[in-house]
Amino acid sequence: MKDGATTLNRRTMLQAMAATTAVFAAPQVVRAQNNSEVLIIGAGLSGLAAGLLLQEAGAKVRIIEGRDRVGGRVLSYRTLPGNPEVGGTSFGPGYARLVDAARTYGVGIRELTPVIQYYAKRELFLDGQHISMQDWPSHPRNPFPEQARAVPPWAYLGGVLAKANPLKSSDAWVQPENATLDIPYRDWLVQQGVSDDIINVTYNIEPSHGNSAYDVSTLMMLFVASFIAAQQQLAVPGQSPFLTAEGGNQAIPEGMAAAFKGDIEFGRNVTAMRSDGSQTEVHCADGTKYKADHVICSIPCSVLRRIKIDPVLPPEQARAVQTLNSQIINQAHMIAKEPFWEEDGLSPNMFSDGLVCSLVGEHKGDDPAEVTSVTAWIRGHSAALLDQMPDEQAKAAVIADIERHRPAAKGKLEIVEYKSWYRDPFSSGDWAVWQPGQVSTLAPHVGKPHGRLHFCGEHTAVSNRGMEGAMESGERVAFEVLEML
Ligand SMILES: Cc1cc2nc3c(=O)[nH]c(=O)nc-3n(C[C@H](O)[C@H](O)[C@H](O)COP(=O)(O)OP(=O)(O)OC[C@H]3O[C@@H](n4cnc5c(N)ncnc54)[C@H](O)[C@@H]3O)c2cc1C
């Protein structure tokens, strides 16, 4: 199965699994409570995907979860109109496993074509001043070369990446022949003729990975760019490549959890894992103890590094766990008591070098034009700054920043939900950020099995990103365990 599995496609693998179900479904020895064949830590997408595949193959599986809900970093705020996303925000047509899960578990998929025009229009603010797209080409802060002066800052680097990305396959970012690109994204951009002025007014205002272009590997950014390009290529011509789930993306892990027949136990905060040759023992903060023949751990490295693992991980894997950081992102979800954007005549959406780098008017209702809520995104150093404040002070700082840029918003925004992903003890950040030098040395090791302890989670994905990366890793780890059962 090992060699064949790597060459089989997903459908063939699932058919092969269905055929082997009868073998795995042979009667099991009755085990003591809290003993299971496979114990999965984490009921996010990767843990649930692994659990469902193992269940389908007849394995005896239990899932334990530290939070009181499923979904992990997929979370939709049902307290606001339209259920805006605070975690996994949208997906694309190439998210085969996620789309398949939505269809299989009865979750509707919402195509964003009717609303994408509203999200695409953004207002530029630099140094607290609004700069219209008419003024931008001749504005003194515009650092772009002559032929690109009309390009808005948020779109500029996409063009550079599209032209210069040398990666030819989805997993090329981890292939040794590309290790020379495991350098700061800033350095690679400079090699492409992009100045530091340009990097400052583009990437460093709204860093998707790390705090600036200095602390993310070029290989990571090229992988992200290839993955996004693949989603765009797979979209039906004339339609947006962005999709969401009806009821919020959280409906997908909820649908998966409902189909999982084994136990999912909540409030189990894992603090230690100890393996001997035949079993792994898992300890939780509340004193609960589990034993399993195989344990699958979907915990992100930013959290895993606080958990005791005995015997210790091999050096490269331990280094990955200890040093692979997660992006810092905070969000404030707001209701506008009055549409301030009608008063100042601008789109509610902003790209700004202030505290809030991105303000987004959500369009999640039946009427595509209706703004159902407003989301402020705070990233990198700015998010770290907010994390040093008590929530009420951080929320006040967010509102003050928006009002400073948009005086028409004064007194009109109410924060209904505020989220720091870093301060959430079960994620300690957002998606994994591979720093310069980490991809070539640590990425090949982070997902390796450690005896009977196995790892999944988006940080172990090789060919897909985000939610689909989580699903990919859940599938990979399920097969890894099945081969050993
Ligand atoms: C703000 C934001 C925006 C995003 N946008 C997108 C997007 O647009 N598109 C996209 O594809 N992806 C996006 N993502 C990323 C995507 O949501 C994640 O990659 C994916 O959901 C990760 O799934 P996972 O199973 O790997 O990890 P998780 O969802 O984190 O699952 C791990 C589980 O383990 C549990 N756990 C952690 N520690 C312990 C412990 N000690 N004991 C017990 N349980 C524990 C957690 O509670 C969690 O349920 C976004 C994420 C965020 C936060």
PDB file of N, CA and C in Angstrom, residues 363-433:
ATOM      1  N   HIS A 363     -20.466  41.333   2.750  1.00  0.00           N
ATOM      2  CA  HIS A 363     -21.702  41.227   1.950  1.00  0.00           C
ATOM      3  C   HIS A 363     -22.174  39.781   2.046  1.00  0.00           C
ATOM      4  N   LYS A 364     -22.872  39.460   3.114  1.00  0.00           N
ATOM      5  CA  LYS A 364     -23.222  38.065   3.360  1.00  0.00           C
ATOM      6  C   LYS A 364     -24.730  37.855   3.464  1.00  0.00           C
ATOM      7  N   GLY A 365     -25.480  38.847   3.004  1.00  0.00           N
ATOM      8  CA  GLY A 365     -26.929  38.713   3.072  1.00  0.00           C
ATOM      9  C   GLY A 365     -27.513  38.292   1.729  1.00  0.00           C
ATOM     10  N   ASP A 366     -28.856  38.333   1.614  1.00  0.00           N
ATOM     11  CA  ASP A 366     -29.511  37.942   0.358  1.00  0.00           C
ATOM     12  C   ASP A 366     -29.326  39.009  -0.709  1.00  0.00           C
ATOM     13  N   ASP A 367     -29.284  40.292  -0.267  1.00  0.00           N
ATOM     14  CA  ASP A 367     -29.078  41.386  -1.221  1.00  0.00           C
ATOM     15  C   ASP A 367     -27.566  41.604  -1.360  1.00  0.00           C
ATOM     16  N   PRO A 368     -26.992  41.334  -2.544  1.00  0.00           N
ATOM     17  CA  PRO A 368     -25.523  41.435  -2.683  1.00  0.00           C
ATOM     18  C   PRO A 368     -24.985  42.810  -2.290  1.00  0.00           C
ATOM     19  N   ALA A 369     -25.765  43.866  -2.454  1.00  0.00           N
ATOM     20  CA  ALA A 369     -25.263  45.217  -2.190  1.00  0.00           C
ATOM     21  C   ALA A 369     -25.245  45.546  -0.695  1.00  0.00           C
ATOM     22  N   GLU A 370     -25.982  44.796   0.102  1.00  0.00           N
ATOM     23  CA  GLU A 370     -26.107  45.140   1.526  1.00  0.00           C
ATOM     24  C   GLU A 370     -24.805  44.846   2.294  1.00  0.00           C
ATOM     25  N   VAL A 371     -24.369  45.819   3.108  1.00  0.00           N
ATOM     26  CA  VAL A 371     -23.217  45.589   3.998  1.00  0.00           C
ATOM     27  C   VAL A 371     -23.777  44.994   5.293  1.00  0.00           C
ATOM     28  N   THR A 372     -23.484  43.719   5.538  1.00  0.00           N
ATOM     29  CA  THR A 372     -24.097  43.036   6.683  1.00  0.00           C
ATOM     30  C   THR A 372     -23.321  43.270   7.990  1.00  0.00           C
ATOM     31  N   SER A 373     -22.019  43.465   7.886  1.00  0.00           N
ATOM     32  CA  SER A 373     -21.193  43.817   9.056  1.00  0.00           C
ATOM     33  C   SER A 373     -19.878  44.363   8.517  1.00  0.00           C
ATOM     34  N   VAL A 374     -19.037  44.836   9.415  1.00  0.00           N
ATOM     35  CA  VAL A 374     -17.750  45.407   8.994  1.00  0.00           C
ATOM     36  C   VAL A 374     -16.649  44.711   9.813  1.00  0.00           C
ATOM     37  N   THR A 375     -15.588  44.254   9.124  1.00  0.00           N
ATOM     38  CA  THR A 375     -14.501  43.546   9.815  1.00  0.00           C
ATOM     39  C   THR A 375     -13.202  44.341   9.712  1.00  0.00           C
ATOM     40  N   ALA A 376     -12.566  44.543  10.855  1.00  0.00           N
ATOM     41  CA  ALA A 376     -11.227  45.158  10.864  1.00  0.00           C
ATOM     42  C   ALA A 376     -10.196  44.053  11.036  1.00  0.00           C
ATOM     43  N   TRP A 377      -9.174  44.044  10.176  1.00  0.00           N
ATOM     44  CA  TRP A 377      -8.069  43.083  10.279  1.00  0.00           C
ATOM     45  C   TRP A 377      -6.833  43.830  10.776  1.00  0.00           C
ATOM     46  N   ILE A 378      -6.176  43.276  11.780  1.00  0.00           N
ATOM     47  CA  ILE A 378      -4.944  43.864  12.302  1.00  0.00           C
ATOM     48  C   ILE A 378      -3.890  42.748  12.254  1.00  0.00           C
ATOM     49  N   ARG A 379      -2.741  43.048  11.653  1.00  0.00           N
ATOM     50  CA  ARG A 379      -1.754  41.982  11.412  1.00  0.00           C
ATOM     51  C   ARG A 379      -0.388  42.319  11.982  1.00  0.00           C
ATOM     52  N   GLY A 380       0.419  41.278  12.155  1.00  0.00           N
ATOM     53  CA  GLY A 380       1.843  41.431  12.456  1.00  0.00           C
ATOM     54  C   GLY A 380       2.103  42.280  13.694  1.00  0.00           C
ATOM     55  N   HIS A 381       3.049  43.239  13.551  1.00  0.00           N
ATOM     56  CA  HIS A 381       3.462  44.060  14.700  1.00  0.00           C
ATOM     57  C   HIS A 381       2.268  44.796  15.322  1.00  0.00           C
ATOM     58  N   SER A 382       1.338  45.262  14.487  1.00  0.00           N
ATOM     59  CA  SER A 382       0.179  45.993  15.032  1.00  0.00           C
ATOM     60  C   SER A 382      -0.679  45.073  15.889  1.00  0.00           C
ATOM     61  N   ALA A 383      -0.844  43.826  15.448  1.00  0.00           N
ATOM     62  CA  ALA A 383      -1.623  42.866  16.236  1.00  0.00           C
ATOM     63  C   ALA A 383      -0.891  42.558  17.545  1.00  0.00           C
ATOM     64  N   ALA A 384       0.444  42.444  17.463  1.00  0.00           N
ATOM     65  CA  ALA A 384       1.231  42.172  18.688  1.00  0.00           C
ATOM     66  C   ALA A 384       1.072  43.326  19.673  1.00  0.00           C
ATOM     67  N   LEU A 385       0.999  44.558  19.147  1.00  0.00           N
ATOM     68  CA  LEU A 385       0.803  45.728  20.002  1.00  0.00           C
ATOM     69  C   LEU A 385      -0.553  45.638  20.714  1.00  0.00           C
ATOM     70  N   LEU A 386      -1.599  45.306  19.965  1.00  0.00           N
ATOM     71  CA  LEU A 386      -2.931  45.184  20.582  1.00  0.00           C
ATOM     72  C   LEU A 386      -2.949  44.076  21.636  1.00  0.00           C
ATOM     73  N   ASP A 387      -2.173  43.011  21.375  1.00  0.00           N
ATOM     74  CA  ASP A 387      -2.164  41.885  22.318  1.00  0.00           C
ATOM     75  C   ASP A 387      -1.570  42.252  23.671  1.00  0.00           C
ATOM     76  N   GLN A 388      -0.880  43.388  23.720  1.00  0.00           N
ATOM     77  CA  GLN A 388      -0.334  43.823  25.014  1.00  0.00           C
ATOM     78  C   GLN A 388      -1.347  44.631  25.809  1.00  0.00           C
ATOM     79  N   MET A 389      -2.511  44.873  25.211  1.00  0.00           N
ATOM     80  CA  MET A 389      -3.526  45.696  25.896  1.00  0.00           C
ATOM     81  C   MET A 389      -4.682  44.809  26.367  1.00  0.00           C
ATOM     82  N   PRO A 390      -5.376  45.239  27.427  1.00  0.00           N
ATOM     83  CA  PRO A 390      -6.620  44.552  27.771  1.00  0.00           C
ATOM     84  C   PRO A 390      -7.609  44.709  26.600  1.00  0.00           C
ATOM     85  N   ASP A 391      -8.514  43.758  26.449  1.00  0.00           N
ATOM     86  CA  ASP A 391      -9.427  43.764  25.290  1.00  0.00           C
ATOM     87  C   ASP A 391     -10.139  45.105  25.090  1.00  0.00           C
ATOM     88  N   GLU A 392     -10.660  45.683  26.189  1.00  0.00           N
ATOM     89  CA  GLU A 392     -11.447  46.916  26.041  1.00  0.00           C
ATOM     90  C   GLU A 392     -10.588  48.041  25.474  1.00  0.00           C
ATOM     91  N   GLN A 393      -9.332  48.103  25.926  1.00  0.00           N
ATOM     92  CA  GLN A 393      -8.408  49.127  25.427  1.00  0.00           C
ATOM     93  C   GLN A 393      -8.068  48.865  23.954  1.00  0.00           C
ATOM     94  N   ALA A 394      -7.879  47.600  23.609  1.00  0.00           N
ATOM     95  CA  ALA A 394      -7.562  47.238  22.218  1.00  0.00           C
ATOM     96  C   ALA A 394      -8.734  47.600  21.308  1.00  0.00           C
ATOM     97  N   LYS A 395      -9.942  47.311  21.772  1.00  0.00           N
ATOM     98  CA  LYS A 395     -11.129  47.625  20.947  1.00  0.00           C
ATOM     99  C   LYS A 395     -11.242  49.132  20.745  1.00  0.00           C
ATOM    100  N   ALA A 396     -10.973  49.896  21.812  1.00  0.00           N
ATOM    101  CA  ALA A 396     -11.051  51.363  21.713  1.00  0.00           C
ATOM    102  C   ALA A 396     -10.011  51.870  20.719  1.00  0.00           C
ATOM    103  N   ALA A 397      -8.823  51.234  20.722  1.00  0.00           N
ATOM    104  CA  ALA A 397      -7.765  51.653  19.790  1.00  0.00           C
ATOM    105  C   ALA A 397      -8.183  51.384  18.340  1.00  0.00           C
ATOM    106  N   VAL A 398      -8.857  50.276  18.113  1.00  0.00           N
ATOM    107  CA  VAL A 398      -9.320  49.930  16.756  1.00  0.00           C
ATOM    108  C   VAL A 398     -10.341  50.965  16.277  1.00  0.00           C
ATOM    109  N   ILE A 399     -11.307  51.266  17.132  1.00  0.00           N
ATOM    110  CA  ILE A 399     -12.354  52.234  16.750  1.00  0.00           C
ATOM    111  C   ILE A 399     -11.720  53.608  16.506  1.00  0.00           C
ATOM    112  N   ALA A 400     -10.795  54.002  17.402  1.00  0.00           N
ATOM    113  CA  ALA A 400     -10.158  55.325  17.252  1.00  0.00           C
ATOM    114  C   ALA A 400      -9.402  55.408  15.928  1.00  0.00           C
ATOM    115  N   ASP A 401      -8.735  54.316  15.554  1.00  0.00           N
ATOM    116  CA  ASP A 401      -7.968  54.315  14.294  1.00  0.00           C
ATOM    117  C   ASP A 401      -8.914  54.470  13.095  1.00  0.00           C
ATOM    118  N   ILE A 402     -10.022  53.753  13.127  1.00  0.00           N
ATOM    119  CA  ILE A 402     -10.973  53.862  11.998  1.00  0.00           C
ATOM    120  C   ILE A 402     -11.547  55.275  11.949  1.00  0.00           C
ATOM    121  N   GLU A 403     -11.928  55.805  13.106  1.00  0.00           N
ATOM    122  CA  GLU A 403     -12.533  57.149  13.126  1.00  0.00           C
ATOM    123  C   GLU A 403     -11.538  58.234  12.694  1.00  0.00           C
ATOM    124  N   ARG A 404     -10.261  58.013  13.001  1.00  0.00           N
ATOM    125  CA  ARG A 404      -9.237  58.978  12.585  1.00  0.00           C
ATOM    126  C   ARG A 404      -9.154  59.019  11.048  1.00  0.00           C
ATOM    127  N   HIS A 405      -9.253  57.841  10.436  1.00  0.00           N
ATOM    128  CA  HIS A 405      -9.191  57.790   8.974  1.00  0.00           C
ATOM    129  C   HIS A 405     -10.524  58.160   8.332  1.00  0.00           C
ATOM    130  N   ARG A 406     -11.592  57.796   8.999  1.00  0.00           N
ATOM    131  CA  ARG A 406     -12.924  58.008   8.432  1.00  0.00           C
ATOM    132  C   ARG A 406     -13.779  58.785   9.436  1.00  0.00           C
ATOM    133  N   PRO A 407     -13.642  60.115   9.506  1.00  0.00           N
ATOM    134  CA  PRO A 407     -14.417  60.882  10.494  1.00  0.00           C
ATOM    135  C   PRO A 407     -15.928  60.601  10.409  1.00  0.00           C
ATOM    136  N   ALA A 408     -16.414  60.229   9.241  1.00  0.00           N
ATOM    137  CA  ALA A 408     -17.851  59.948   9.101  1.00  0.00           C
ATOM    138  C   ALA A 408     -18.284  58.736   9.920  1.00  0.00           C
ATOM    139  N   ALA A 409     -17.294  57.910  10.347  1.00  0.00           N
ATOM    140  CA  ALA A 409     -17.625  56.692  11.115  1.00  0.00           C
ATOM    141  C   ALA A 409     -17.787  56.985  12.604  1.00  0.00           C
ATOM    142  N   LYS A 410     -17.515  58.242  13.017  1.00  0.00           N
ATOM    143  CA  LYS A 410     -17.501  58.590  14.452  1.00  0.00           C
ATOM    144  C   LYS A 410     -18.815  58.197  15.134  1.00  0.00           C
ATOM    145  N   GLY A 411     -18.713  57.361  16.146  1.00  0.00           N
ATOM    146  CA  GLY A 411     -19.873  56.959  16.949  1.00  0.00           C
ATOM    147  C   GLY A 411     -20.797  55.971  16.244  1.00  0.00           C
ATOM    148  N   LYS A 412     -20.406  55.513  15.060  1.00  0.00           N
ATOM    149  CA  LYS A 412     -21.340  54.671  14.281  1.00  0.00           C
ATOM    150  C   LYS A 412     -20.971  53.184  14.294  1.00  0.00           C
ATOM    151  N   LEU A 413     -19.808  52.848  14.840  1.00  0.00           N
ATOM    152  CA  LEU A 413     -19.398  51.439  14.812  1.00  0.00           C
ATOM    153  C   LEU A 413     -19.438  50.825  16.203  1.00  0.00           C
ATOM    154  N   GLU A 414     -20.024  49.639  16.270  1.00  0.00           N
ATOM    155  CA  GLU A 414     -20.048  48.926  17.552  1.00  0.00           C
ATOM    156  C   GLU A 414     -19.365  47.574  17.366  1.00  0.00           C
ATOM    157  N   ILE A 415     -18.333  47.314  18.170  1.00  0.00           N
ATOM    158  CA  ILE A 415     -17.645  46.011  18.064  1.00  0.00           C
ATOM    159  C   ILE A 415     -18.479  44.952  18.784  1.00  0.00           C
ATOM    160  N   VAL A 416     -18.919  43.957  18.022  1.00  0.00           N
ATOM    161  CA  VAL A 416     -19.723  42.869  18.605  1.00  0.00           C
ATOM    162  C   VAL A 416     -18.808  41.729  19.054  1.00  0.00           C
ATOM    163  N   GLU A 417     -17.774  41.449  18.266  1.00  0.00           N
ATOM    164  CA  GLU A 417     -16.835  40.370  18.603  1.00  0.00           C
ATOM    165  C   GLU A 417     -15.413  40.865  18.346  1.00  0.00           C
ATOM    166  N   TYR A 418     -14.497  40.509  19.235  1.00  0.00           N
ATOM    167  CA  TYR A 418     -13.085  40.848  19.055  1.00  0.00           C
ATOM    168  C   TYR A 418     -12.289  39.572  19.248  1.00  0.00           C
ATOM    169  N   LYS A 419     -11.372  39.286  18.337  1.00  0.00           N
ATOM    170  CA  LYS A 419     -10.633  38.029  18.419  1.00  0.00           C
ATOM    171  C   LYS A 419      -9.135  38.244  18.234  1.00  0.00           C
ATOM    172  N   SER A 420      -8.358  37.769  19.190  1.00  0.00           N
ATOM    173  CA  SER A 420      -6.909  37.678  19.006  1.00  0.00           C
ATOM    174  C   SER A 420      -6.595  36.198  18.828  1.00  0.00           C
ATOM    175  N   TRP A 421      -6.122  35.822  17.654  1.00  0.00           N
ATOM    176  CA  TRP A 421      -5.793  34.405  17.435  1.00  0.00           C
ATOM    177  C   TRP A 421      -4.548  34.025  18.236  1.00  0.00           C
ATOM    178  N   TYR A 422      -3.668  34.990  18.486  1.00  0.00           N
ATOM    179  CA  TYR A 422      -2.464  34.666  19.244  1.00  0.00           C
ATOM    180  C   TYR A 422      -2.806  34.368  20.703  1.00  0.00           C
ATOM    181  N   ARG A 423      -3.760  35.139  21.235  1.00  0.00           N
ATOM    182  CA  ARG A 423      -4.082  34.929  22.656  1.00  0.00           C
ATOM    183  C   ARG A 423      -5.008  33.740  22.883  1.00  0.00           C
ATOM    184  N   ASP A 424      -5.438  33.111  21.792  1.00  0.00           N
ATOM    185  CA  ASP A 424      -6.256  31.896  21.915  1.00  0.00           C
ATOM    186  C   ASP A 424      -5.295  30.736  22.231  1.00  0.00           C
ATOM    187  N   PRO A 425      -5.419  30.128  23.427  1.00  0.00           N
ATOM    188  CA  PRO A 425      -4.419  29.130  23.834  1.00  0.00           C
ATOM    189  C   PRO A 425      -4.414  27.878  22.961  1.00  0.00           C
ATOM    190  N   PHE A 426      -5.461  27.665  22.169  1.00  0.00           N
ATOM    191  CA  PHE A 426      -5.498  26.465  21.337  1.00  0.00           C
ATOM    192  C   PHE A 426      -5.034  26.717  19.900  1.00  0.00           C
ATOM    193  N   SER A 427      -4.581  27.942  19.628  1.00  0.00           N
ATOM    194  CA  SER A 427      -3.989  28.175  18.305  1.00  0.00           C
ATOM    195  C   SER A 427      -2.696  28.995  18.410  1.00  0.00           C
ATOM    196  N   SER A 428      -2.617  29.911  19.389  1.00  0.00           N
ATOM    197  CA  SER A 428      -1.438  30.778  19.549  1.00  0.00           C
ATOM    198  C   SER A 428      -0.999  31.355  18.211  1.00  0.00           C
ATOM    199  N   GLY A 429      -1.967  31.820  17.455  1.00  0.00           N
ATOM    200  CA  GLY A 429      -1.685  32.424  16.159  1.00  0.00           C
ATOM    201  C   GLY A 429      -2.581  31.831  15.092  1.00  0.00           C
ATOM    202  N   ASP A 430      -2.242  32.189  13.873  1.00  0.00           N
ATOM    203  CA  ASP A 430      -3.071  31.837  12.734  1.00  0.00           C
ATOM    204  C   ASP A 430      -2.357  30.726  11.946  1.00  0.00           C
ATOM    205  N   TRP A 431      -2.153  30.889  10.650  1.00  0.00           N
ATOM    206  CA  TRP A 431      -1.472  29.850   9.858  1.00  0.00           C
ATOM    207  C   TRP A 431       0.033  29.867  10.124  1.00  0.00           C
ATOM    208  N   ALA A 432       0.675  28.719   9.851  1.00  0.00           N
ATOM    209  CA  ALA A 432       2.120  28.593  10.067  1.00  0.00           C
ATOM    210  C   ALA A 432       2.869  29.485   9.083  1.00  0.00           C
ATOM    211  N   VAL A 433       3.940  30.118   9.582  1.00  0.00           N
ATOM    212  CA  VAL A 433       4.773  30.986   8.730  1.00  0.00           C
ATOM    213  C   VAL A 433       6.182  30.412   8.711  1.00  0.00           C
TER     214      VAL A 433
END
